[in-house]
Coordinates of C-alpha atoms in Angstrom, one line a residue:
X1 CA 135.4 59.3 -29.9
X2 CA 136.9 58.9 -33.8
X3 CA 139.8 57.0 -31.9
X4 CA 137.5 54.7 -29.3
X5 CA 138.9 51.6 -31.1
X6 CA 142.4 52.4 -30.9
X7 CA 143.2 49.9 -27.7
X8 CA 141.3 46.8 -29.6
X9 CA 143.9 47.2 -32.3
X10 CA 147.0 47.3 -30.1
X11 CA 145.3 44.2 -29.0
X12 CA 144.8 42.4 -32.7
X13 CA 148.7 44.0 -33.0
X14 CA 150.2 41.8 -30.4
X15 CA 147.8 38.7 -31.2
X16 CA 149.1 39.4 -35.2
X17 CA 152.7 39.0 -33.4
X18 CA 152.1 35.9 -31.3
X19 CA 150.4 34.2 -34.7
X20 CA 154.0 34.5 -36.4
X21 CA 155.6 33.3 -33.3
X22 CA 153.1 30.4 -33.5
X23 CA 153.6 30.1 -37.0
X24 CA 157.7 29.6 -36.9
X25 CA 157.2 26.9 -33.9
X26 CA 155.0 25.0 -35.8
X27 CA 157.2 24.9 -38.8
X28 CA 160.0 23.7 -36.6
X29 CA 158.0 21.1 -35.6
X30 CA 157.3 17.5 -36.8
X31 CA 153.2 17.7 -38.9
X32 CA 153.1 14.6 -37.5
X33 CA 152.6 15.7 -33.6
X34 CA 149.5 14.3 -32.0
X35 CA 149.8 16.6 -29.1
X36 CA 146.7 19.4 -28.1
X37 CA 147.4 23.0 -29.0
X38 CA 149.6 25.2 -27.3
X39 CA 147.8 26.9 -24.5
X40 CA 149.4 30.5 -25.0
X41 CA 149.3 33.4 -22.5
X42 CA 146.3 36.2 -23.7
X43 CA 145.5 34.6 -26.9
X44 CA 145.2 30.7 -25.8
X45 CA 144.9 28.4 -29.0
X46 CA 143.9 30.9 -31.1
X47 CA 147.4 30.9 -33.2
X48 CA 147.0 27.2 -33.5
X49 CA 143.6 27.6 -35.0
X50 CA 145.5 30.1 -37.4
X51 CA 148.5 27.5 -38.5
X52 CA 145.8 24.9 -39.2
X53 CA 142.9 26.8 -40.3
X54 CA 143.4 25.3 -43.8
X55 CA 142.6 22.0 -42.3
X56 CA 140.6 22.8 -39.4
X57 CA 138.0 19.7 -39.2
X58 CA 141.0 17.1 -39.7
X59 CA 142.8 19.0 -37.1
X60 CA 139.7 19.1 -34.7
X61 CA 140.1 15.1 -35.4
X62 CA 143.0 14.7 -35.1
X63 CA 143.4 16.7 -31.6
X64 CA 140.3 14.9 -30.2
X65 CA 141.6 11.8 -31.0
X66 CA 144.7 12.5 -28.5
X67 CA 142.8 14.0 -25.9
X68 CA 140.1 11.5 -25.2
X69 CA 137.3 12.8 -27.8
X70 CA 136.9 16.4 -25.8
X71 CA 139.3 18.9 -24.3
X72 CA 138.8 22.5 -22.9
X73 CA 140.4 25.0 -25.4
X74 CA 140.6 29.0 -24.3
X75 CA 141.0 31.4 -26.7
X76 CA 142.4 35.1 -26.0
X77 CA 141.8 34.6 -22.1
X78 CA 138.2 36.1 -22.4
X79 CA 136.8 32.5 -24.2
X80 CA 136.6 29.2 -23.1
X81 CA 135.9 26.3 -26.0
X82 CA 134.6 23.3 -24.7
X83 CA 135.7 21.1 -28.0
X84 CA 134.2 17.0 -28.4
X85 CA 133.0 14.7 -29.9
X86 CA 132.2 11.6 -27.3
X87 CA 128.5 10.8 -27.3
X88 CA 127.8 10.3 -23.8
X89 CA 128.6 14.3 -23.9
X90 CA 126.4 15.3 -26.4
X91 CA 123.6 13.1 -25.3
X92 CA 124.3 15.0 -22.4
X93 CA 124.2 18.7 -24.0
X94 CA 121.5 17.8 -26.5
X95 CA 119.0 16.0 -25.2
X96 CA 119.3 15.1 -20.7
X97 CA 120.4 19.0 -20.3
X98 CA 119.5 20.8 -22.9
X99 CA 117.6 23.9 -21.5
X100 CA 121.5 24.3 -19.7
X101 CA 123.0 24.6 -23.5
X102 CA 121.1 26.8 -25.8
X103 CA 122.3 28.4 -28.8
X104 CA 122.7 31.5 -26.7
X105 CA 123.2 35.4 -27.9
X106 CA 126.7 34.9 -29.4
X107 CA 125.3 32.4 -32.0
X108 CA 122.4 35.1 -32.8
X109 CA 124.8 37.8 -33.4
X110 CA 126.6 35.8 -35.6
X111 CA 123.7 34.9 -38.1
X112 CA 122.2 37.8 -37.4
X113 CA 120.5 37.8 -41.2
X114 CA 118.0 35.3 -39.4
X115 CA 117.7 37.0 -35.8
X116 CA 114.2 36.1 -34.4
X117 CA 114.2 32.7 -36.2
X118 CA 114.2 29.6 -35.4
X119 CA 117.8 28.9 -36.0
X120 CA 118.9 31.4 -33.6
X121 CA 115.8 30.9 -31.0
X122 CA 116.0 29.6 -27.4
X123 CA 113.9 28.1 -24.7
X124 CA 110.2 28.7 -25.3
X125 CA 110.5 30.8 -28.1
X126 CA 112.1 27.9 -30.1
X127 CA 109.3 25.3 -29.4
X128 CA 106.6 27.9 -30.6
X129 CA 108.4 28.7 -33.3
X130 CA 109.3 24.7 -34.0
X131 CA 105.4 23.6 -33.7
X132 CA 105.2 26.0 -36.1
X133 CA 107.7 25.1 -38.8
X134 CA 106.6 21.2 -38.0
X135 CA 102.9 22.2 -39.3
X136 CA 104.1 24.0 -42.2
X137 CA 106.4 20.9 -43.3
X138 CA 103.8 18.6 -42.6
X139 CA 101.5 20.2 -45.9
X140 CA 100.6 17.2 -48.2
X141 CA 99.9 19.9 -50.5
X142 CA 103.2 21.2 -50.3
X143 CA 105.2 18.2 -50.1
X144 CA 103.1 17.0 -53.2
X145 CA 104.1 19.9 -54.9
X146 CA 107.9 19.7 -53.5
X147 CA 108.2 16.2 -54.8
X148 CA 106.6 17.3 -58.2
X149 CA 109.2 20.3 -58.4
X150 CA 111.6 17.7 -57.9
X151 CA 110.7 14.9 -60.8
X152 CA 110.3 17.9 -63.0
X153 CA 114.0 19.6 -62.4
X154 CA 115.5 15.9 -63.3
X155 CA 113.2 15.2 -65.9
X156 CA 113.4 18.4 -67.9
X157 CA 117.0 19.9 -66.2
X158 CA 119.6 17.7 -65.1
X159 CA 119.0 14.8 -66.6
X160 CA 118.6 16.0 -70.0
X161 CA 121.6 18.1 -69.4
X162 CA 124.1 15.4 -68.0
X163 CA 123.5 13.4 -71.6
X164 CA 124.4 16.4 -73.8
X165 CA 127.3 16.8 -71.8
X166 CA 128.2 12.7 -72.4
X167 CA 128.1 13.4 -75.7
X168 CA 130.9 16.0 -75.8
X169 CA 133.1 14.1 -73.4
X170 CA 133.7 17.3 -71.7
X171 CA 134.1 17.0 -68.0
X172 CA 131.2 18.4 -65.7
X173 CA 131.5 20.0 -61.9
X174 CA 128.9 18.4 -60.1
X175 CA 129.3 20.4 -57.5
X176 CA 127.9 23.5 -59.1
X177 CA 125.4 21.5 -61.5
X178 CA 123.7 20.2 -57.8
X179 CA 124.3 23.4 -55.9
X180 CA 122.2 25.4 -58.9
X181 CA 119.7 22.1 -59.3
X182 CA 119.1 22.5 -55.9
X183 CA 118.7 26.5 -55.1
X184 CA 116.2 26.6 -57.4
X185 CA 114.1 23.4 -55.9
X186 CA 114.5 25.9 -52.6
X187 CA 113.6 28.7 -54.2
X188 CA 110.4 27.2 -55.9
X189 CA 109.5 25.4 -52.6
X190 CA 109.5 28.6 -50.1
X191 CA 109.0 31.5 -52.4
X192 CA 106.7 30.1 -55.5
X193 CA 109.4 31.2 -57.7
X194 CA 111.8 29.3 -59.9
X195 CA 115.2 31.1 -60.9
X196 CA 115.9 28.4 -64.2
X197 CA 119.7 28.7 -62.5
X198 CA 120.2 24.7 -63.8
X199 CA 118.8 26.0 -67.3
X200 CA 121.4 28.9 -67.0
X201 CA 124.9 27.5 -67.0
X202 CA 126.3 29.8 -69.0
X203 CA 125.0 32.8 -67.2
X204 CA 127.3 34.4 -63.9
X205 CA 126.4 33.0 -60.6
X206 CA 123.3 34.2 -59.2
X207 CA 124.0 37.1 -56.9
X208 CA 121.1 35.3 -54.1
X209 CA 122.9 31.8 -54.3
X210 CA 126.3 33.6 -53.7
X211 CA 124.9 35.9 -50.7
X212 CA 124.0 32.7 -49.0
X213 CA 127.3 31.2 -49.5
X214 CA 128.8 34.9 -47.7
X215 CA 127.0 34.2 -44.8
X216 CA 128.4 31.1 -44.2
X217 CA 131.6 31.7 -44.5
X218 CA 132.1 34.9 -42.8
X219 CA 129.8 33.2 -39.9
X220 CA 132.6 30.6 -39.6
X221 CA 135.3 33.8 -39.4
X222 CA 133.3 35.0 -36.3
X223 CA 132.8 31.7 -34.9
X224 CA 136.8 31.0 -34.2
X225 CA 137.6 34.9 -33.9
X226 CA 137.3 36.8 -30.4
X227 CA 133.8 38.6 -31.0
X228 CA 135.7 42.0 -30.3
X229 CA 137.8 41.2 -33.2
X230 CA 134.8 40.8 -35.8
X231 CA 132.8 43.4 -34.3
X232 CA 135.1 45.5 -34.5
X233 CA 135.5 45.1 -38.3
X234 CA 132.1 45.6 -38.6
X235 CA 132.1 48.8 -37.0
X236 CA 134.8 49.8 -39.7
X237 CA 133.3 48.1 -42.3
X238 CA 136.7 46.2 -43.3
X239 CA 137.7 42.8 -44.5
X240 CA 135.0 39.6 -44.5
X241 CA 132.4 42.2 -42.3
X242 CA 132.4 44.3 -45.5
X243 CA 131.1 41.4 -47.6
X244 CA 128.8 40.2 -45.5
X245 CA 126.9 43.1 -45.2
X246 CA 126.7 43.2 -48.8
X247 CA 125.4 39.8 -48.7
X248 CA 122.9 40.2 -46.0
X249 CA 121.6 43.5 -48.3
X250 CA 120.9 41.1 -51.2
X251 CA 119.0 38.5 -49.0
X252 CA 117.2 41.0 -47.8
X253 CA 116.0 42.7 -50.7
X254 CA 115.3 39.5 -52.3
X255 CA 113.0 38.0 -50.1
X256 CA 111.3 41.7 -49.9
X257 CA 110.5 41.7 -53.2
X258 CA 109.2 37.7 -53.3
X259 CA 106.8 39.4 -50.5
X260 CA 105.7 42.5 -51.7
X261 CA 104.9 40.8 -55.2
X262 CA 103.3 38.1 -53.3
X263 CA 101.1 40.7 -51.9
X264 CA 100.2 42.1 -54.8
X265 CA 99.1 38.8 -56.1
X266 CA 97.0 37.9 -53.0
X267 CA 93.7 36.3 -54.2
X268 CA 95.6 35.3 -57.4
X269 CA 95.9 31.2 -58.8
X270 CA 98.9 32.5 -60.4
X271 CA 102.3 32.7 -58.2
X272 CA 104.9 35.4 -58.5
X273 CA 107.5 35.7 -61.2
X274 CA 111.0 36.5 -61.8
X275 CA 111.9 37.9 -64.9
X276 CA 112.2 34.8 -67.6
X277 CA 111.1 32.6 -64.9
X278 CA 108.2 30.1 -64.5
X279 CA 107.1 29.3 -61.6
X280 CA 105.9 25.5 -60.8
X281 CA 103.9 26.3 -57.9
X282 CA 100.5 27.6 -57.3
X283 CA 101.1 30.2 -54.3
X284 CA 99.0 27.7 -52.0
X285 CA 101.9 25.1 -52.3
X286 CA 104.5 26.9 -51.4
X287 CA 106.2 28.3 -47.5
X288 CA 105.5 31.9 -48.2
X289 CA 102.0 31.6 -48.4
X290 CA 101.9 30.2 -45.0
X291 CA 103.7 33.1 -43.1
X292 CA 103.0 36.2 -45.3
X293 CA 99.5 37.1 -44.2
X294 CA 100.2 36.4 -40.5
X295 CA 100.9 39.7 -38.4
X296 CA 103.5 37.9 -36.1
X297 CA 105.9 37.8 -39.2
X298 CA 105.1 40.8 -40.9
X299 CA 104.6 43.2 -38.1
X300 CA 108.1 45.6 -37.1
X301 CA 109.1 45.9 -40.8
X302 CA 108.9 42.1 -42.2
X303 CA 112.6 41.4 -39.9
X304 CA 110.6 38.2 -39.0
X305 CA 109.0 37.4 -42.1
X306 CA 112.4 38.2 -44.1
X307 CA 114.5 36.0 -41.2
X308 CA 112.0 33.2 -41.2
X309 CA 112.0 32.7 -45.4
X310 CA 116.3 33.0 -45.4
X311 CA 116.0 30.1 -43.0
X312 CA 113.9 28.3 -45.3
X313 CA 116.2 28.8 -48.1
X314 CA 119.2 28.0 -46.1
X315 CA 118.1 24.9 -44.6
X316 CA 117.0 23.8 -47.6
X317 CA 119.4 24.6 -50.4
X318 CA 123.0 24.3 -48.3
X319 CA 122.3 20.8 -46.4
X320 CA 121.0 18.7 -49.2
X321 CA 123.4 21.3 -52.0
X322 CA 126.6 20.9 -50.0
X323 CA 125.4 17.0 -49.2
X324 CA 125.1 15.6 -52.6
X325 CA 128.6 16.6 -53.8
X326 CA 129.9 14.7 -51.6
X327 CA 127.9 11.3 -52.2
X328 CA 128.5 11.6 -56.1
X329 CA 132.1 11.8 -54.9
X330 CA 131.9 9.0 -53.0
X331 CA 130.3 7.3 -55.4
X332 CA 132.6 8.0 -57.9
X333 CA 135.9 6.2 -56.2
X334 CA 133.3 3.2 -55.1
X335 CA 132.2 2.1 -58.3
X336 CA 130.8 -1.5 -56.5
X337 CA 128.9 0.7 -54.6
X338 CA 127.2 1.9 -57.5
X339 CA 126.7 -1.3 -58.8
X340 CA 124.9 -2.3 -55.5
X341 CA 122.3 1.1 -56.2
X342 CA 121.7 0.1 -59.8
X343 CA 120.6 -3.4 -58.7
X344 CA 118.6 -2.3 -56.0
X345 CA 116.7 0.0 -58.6
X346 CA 116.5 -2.6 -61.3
X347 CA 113.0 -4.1 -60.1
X348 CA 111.3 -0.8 -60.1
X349 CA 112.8 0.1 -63.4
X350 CA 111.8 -3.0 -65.1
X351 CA 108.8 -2.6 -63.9
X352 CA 108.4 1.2 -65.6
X353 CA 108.5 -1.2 -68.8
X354 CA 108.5 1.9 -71.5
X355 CA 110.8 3.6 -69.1
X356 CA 113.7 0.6 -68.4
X357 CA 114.1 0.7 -72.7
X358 CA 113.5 4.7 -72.7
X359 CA 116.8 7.1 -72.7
X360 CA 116.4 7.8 -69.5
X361 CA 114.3 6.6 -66.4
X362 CA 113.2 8.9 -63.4
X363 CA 112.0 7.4 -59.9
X364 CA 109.6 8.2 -57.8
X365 CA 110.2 9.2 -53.8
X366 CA 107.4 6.5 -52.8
X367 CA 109.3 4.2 -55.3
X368 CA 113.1 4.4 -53.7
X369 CA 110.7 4.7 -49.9
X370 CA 112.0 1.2 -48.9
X371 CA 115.6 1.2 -50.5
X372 CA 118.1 0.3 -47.8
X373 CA 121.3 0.4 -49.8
X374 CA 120.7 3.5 -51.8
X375 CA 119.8 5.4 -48.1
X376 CA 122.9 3.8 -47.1
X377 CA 124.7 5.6 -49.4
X378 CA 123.9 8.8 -48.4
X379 CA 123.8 8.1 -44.5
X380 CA 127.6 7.1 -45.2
X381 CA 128.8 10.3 -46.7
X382 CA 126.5 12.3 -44.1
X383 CA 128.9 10.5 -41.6
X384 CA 132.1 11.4 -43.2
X385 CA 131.0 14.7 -44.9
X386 CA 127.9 16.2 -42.6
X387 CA 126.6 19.5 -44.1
X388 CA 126.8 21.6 -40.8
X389 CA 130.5 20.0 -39.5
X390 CA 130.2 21.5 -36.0
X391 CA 127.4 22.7 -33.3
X392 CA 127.7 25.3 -30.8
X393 CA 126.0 25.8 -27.2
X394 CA 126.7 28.2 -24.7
X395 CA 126.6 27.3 -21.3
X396 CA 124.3 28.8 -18.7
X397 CA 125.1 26.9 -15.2
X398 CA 128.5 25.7 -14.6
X399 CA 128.1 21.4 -15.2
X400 CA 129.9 18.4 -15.5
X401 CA 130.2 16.6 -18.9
X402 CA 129.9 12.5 -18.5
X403 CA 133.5 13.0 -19.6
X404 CA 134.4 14.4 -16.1
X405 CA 135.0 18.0 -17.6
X406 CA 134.1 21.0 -15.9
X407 CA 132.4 23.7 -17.8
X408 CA 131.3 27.3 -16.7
X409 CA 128.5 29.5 -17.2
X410 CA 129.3 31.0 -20.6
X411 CA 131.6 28.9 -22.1
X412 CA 131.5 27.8 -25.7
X413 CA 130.6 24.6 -26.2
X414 CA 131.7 23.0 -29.7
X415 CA 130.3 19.3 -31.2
X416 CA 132.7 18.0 -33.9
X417 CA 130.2 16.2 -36.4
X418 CA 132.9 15.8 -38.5
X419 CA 135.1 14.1 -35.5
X420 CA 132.4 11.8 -34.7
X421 CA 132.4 10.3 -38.0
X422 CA 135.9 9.7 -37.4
X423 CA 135.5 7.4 -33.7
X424 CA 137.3 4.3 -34.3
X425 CA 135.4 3.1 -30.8
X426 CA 132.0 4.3 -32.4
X427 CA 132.7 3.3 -36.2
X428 CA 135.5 0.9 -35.9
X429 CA 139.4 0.7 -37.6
X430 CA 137.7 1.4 -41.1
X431 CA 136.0 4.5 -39.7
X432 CA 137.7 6.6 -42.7
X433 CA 136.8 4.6 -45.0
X434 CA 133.3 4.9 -47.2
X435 CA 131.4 1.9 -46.5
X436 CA 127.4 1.8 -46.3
X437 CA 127.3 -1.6 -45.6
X438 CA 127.9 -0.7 -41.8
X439 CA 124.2 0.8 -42.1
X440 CA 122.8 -2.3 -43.0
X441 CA 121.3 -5.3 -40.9
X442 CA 123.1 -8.7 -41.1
X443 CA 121.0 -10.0 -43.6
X444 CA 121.1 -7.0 -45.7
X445 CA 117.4 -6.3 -45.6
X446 CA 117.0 -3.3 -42.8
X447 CA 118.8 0.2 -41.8
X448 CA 121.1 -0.2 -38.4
X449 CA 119.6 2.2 -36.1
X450 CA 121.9 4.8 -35.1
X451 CA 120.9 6.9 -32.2
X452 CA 121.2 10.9 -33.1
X453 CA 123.7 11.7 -30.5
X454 CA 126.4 8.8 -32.4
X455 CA 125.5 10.5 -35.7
X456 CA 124.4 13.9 -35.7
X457 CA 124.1 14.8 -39.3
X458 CA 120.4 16.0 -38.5
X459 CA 120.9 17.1 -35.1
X460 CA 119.3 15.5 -31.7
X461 CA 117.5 16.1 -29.2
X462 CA 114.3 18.7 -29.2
X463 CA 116.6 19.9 -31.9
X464 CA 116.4 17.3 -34.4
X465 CA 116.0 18.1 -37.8
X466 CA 112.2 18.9 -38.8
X467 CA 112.9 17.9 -42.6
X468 CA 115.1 15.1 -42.7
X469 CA 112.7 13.0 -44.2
X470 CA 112.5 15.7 -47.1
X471 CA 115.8 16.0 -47.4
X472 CA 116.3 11.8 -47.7
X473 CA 113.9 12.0 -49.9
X474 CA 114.7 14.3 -52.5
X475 CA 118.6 13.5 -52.1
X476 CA 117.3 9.1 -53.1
X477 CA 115.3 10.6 -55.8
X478 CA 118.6 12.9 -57.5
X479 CA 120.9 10.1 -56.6
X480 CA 118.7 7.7 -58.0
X481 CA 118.3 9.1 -61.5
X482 CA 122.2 10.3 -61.9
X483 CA 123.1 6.3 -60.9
X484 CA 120.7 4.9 -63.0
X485 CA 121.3 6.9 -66.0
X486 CA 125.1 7.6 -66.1
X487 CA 128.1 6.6 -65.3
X488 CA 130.5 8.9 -63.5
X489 CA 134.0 8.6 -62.6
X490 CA 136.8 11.1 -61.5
X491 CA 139.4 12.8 -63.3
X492 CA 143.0 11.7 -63.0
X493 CA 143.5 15.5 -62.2
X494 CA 141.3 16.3 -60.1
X495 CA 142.9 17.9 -57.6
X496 CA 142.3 17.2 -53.6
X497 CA 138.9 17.7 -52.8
X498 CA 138.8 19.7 -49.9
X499 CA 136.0 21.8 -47.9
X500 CA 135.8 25.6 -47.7
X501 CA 136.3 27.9 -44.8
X502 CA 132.4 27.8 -44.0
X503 CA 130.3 26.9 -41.1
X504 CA 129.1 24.3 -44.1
X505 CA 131.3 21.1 -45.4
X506 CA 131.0 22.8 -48.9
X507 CA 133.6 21.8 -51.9
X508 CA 136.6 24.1 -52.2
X509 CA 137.4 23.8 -56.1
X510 CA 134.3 21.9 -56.9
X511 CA 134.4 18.4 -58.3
X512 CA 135.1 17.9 -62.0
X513 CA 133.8 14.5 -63.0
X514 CA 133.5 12.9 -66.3
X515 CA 130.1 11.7 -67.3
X516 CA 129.3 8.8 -69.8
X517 CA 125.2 8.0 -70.8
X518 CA 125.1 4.3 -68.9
X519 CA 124.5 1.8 -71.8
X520 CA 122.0 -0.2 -70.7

């Protein structure tokens, strides 16, 4: 029985041989090649996926591209990946014939951290739980207090820090400054609690922050590898398998603790605490409170409860976090575009009178509510960079796509977000390029509509994202006060900015940007 796994690594031996074979072709060939992937016997693209797994979203775009927008992919004989990107499919998938794709059991082993959730729910289970998470979101109360939290973290966090740092001329990483601005907005918003992790940039990462990031990125190892392969590693407790179940331990303990002291506080005005913390929240304005005394969540050990808040803190924290990186990076090499932000802001911040001749001037959300170009913007690097870069389905019932594809009951189907940014019939010749004025009417005045299945940054279909109005929100009100208030631009040496290996469109090596107090 020790031995049981000795015929899965004969397997991995001979796939670890056809990889080199795969690798020494590919070197011999021309980068430039616009052809599919090599269909290999056993191990079908997987060696492909390999060679270019450094540039894997590019080389999803390129290869759709070639093929039409969607081409059948198998990998070690035992999967079939349905790849696109064309619309007419995933209007098809996501919305006409959705009950025929669902997220399927695959997709729940591999975030299993939130098992039982609504990210990895199905079918009727999903819509209970969705009605749910809708009614939750939908709190005055606690989108009051989420927009205070908010105003509060610019006000008295990044803002004030962002000017010290202009006066030292010392470069800054946005990326991590927005990443720690925003896990503790998360944090504050579904647990009561507030780290400080902006007012601690001196300190080592915090250890919650970097679990999350685990799961991500070992979630996108077992999305491309056979699930054998992973498993496998699991069983022995080896390689990215070891990490994450380090990582799933901290989550877990972490949001047991936020519950048990929540507990303990029941009846209490005043919230739970990390140590050195303050929290901004009252426990009534904040998720936990809505999920922590009902027995469907806390029943069989809290796995609900504990699955349900890690969503939370997950949806929250890595789609606006790994979002906003990428608009001040944008912004950053589009100075004009910048200059078209500042003059949409410049009525409303006249019109603060104290605040236009002040150091430093902080919107409002109901303020920015109506500004096109600034939600521009963002929509713009949402198409180019979306958080979540791909979607995957399984299939139930064999079907054809509106492409004319075949697929089979339990094929893989894959959405490229990232490709469909990238659809000169959908965007045009300057699809690459960054350019919000393609969101805007004629005249200027009015957002284009955009149906979700053309530009799936939030999702479509029954599955559309429940807080995308939060998350437009909060990302105006950021972008809003770093644009008014600074000027940014890159560093001649920054190097390429280029995403991680992760299931999210996260910055590799950050991005080091040099910030200058905006005279006004």
């Amino acid at each position: 029985m020790a031995f049981s796994f000795l015929p899965e690594l004969l397997v991995i031996s001979i796939l670890m041989l056809l990889v080199f074979a795969s690798l020494y072709i590919k070197c011999t060939r021309s980068t430039n090649s616009l052809s599919p992937p090599l269909d290999w016997p056993i191990v079908g693209i997987l060696p492909a996926l390999v060679v270019n797994v450094h540039r894997i979203h590019d080389y999803m775009a390129t290869v759709l591209t070639s093929t039409g927008n969607s081409f059948m992919a198998p990998v070690a004989s035992i999967m079939r990946f349905f790849v696109t990107c064309d619309p007419a499919n995933v209007q098809h998938i996501f919305t006409s014939n959705h009950a025929n794709y669902p997220k399927g059991e695959d997709f729940a082993q591999i975030f299993d951290v939130t098992s039982g959730s609504l990210f990895t729910a199905d079918g009727e289970s999903s819509r209970r739980l969705r009605a749910r998470h809708q009614s939750v979101l939908s709190s005055p109360r606690l989108l009051a207090s989420m927009a205070k939290c908010c105003r509060d973290k610019l006000e008295k966090g990044l803002v004030p820090f962002m000017a010290r740092v202009a006066t030292t001329g010392a470069p800054v990483d946005m990326n991590d400054l927005v990443t720690r601005l925003v896990f503790d907005l998360y944090a504050t918003a579904v647990l009561g609690v507030d780290p400080c992790r902006l007012s601690l940039l001196d300190m080592p990462p915090l250890q919650v922050a970097d679990a999350m990031d685990t799961v991500m990125e070992v979630g996108f190892v077992r999305h491309i590898v056979p699930p054998f392969c992973w498993k496998l590693m699991r069983l022995l407790m080896v390689g990215p398998e070891r990490r994450l179940a380090a990582a799933q331990g901290v989550l877990r303990r972490f949001t047991m603790e936020m519950v048990e002291r929540r507990r303990k506080t029941a009846g209490s005005n005043i919230g739970p605490r990390l140590e050195a913390t303050t929290a901004s929240s009252s426990i009534d304005d904040d998720v936990l409170s809505n999920y922590v005394n009902d027995p469907e969540y806390y029943e069989n050990g809290d796995h609900l409860l504990q699955a349900t808040l890690i969503l939370y803190m997950i949806a929250g924290r890595d789609t606006i976090g790994t979002t906003l990186p990428w608009v001040f990076y944008n912004l950053a090499k589009n100075p004009h575009v910048v200059s078209g932000i500042r003059k949409e802001l410049e009525p409303i911040a006249s019109g603060k009178a104290a605040a236009f001749l002040a150091s430093s001037c902080i919107f409002e959300p109901e303020e920015l509510k109506a500004l096109v170009y600034l939600q521009a913007a963002i929509l713009e690097s949402l198409r180019l960079y979306p958080p979540i870069p791909i979607e995957r389905k399984t299939v139930v019932s064999s079907d054809v796509m509106p492409s004319g594809h075949e697929v089979r009951a339990g094929d893989i189907v894959l959405v490229s977000i990232y490709s469909m940014g990238r659809m000169e019939d959908l965007w045009g010749p300057d699809c690459r390029e960054y350019r919000p004025e393609r969101w805007l009417s004629e005249d200027g005045g009015k957002l284009r509509h955009v149906p979700s299945h053309k530009f799936m940054a939030f999702n479509s279909g029954p599955r559309m994202c429940i807080g995308k109005d939060i998350a437009i929100s909060q990302m105006k009100t950021i972008v809003a006060a770093v644009v008014w208030n600074f000027d940014v631009e890159a560093l001649d040496r920054q190097e390429a900015v280029e995403p991680k290996l992760s299931c999210l469109l996260q910055m590799k090596q950050g991005l080091k940007l040099k910030v200058q107090k905006r005279q006004m």
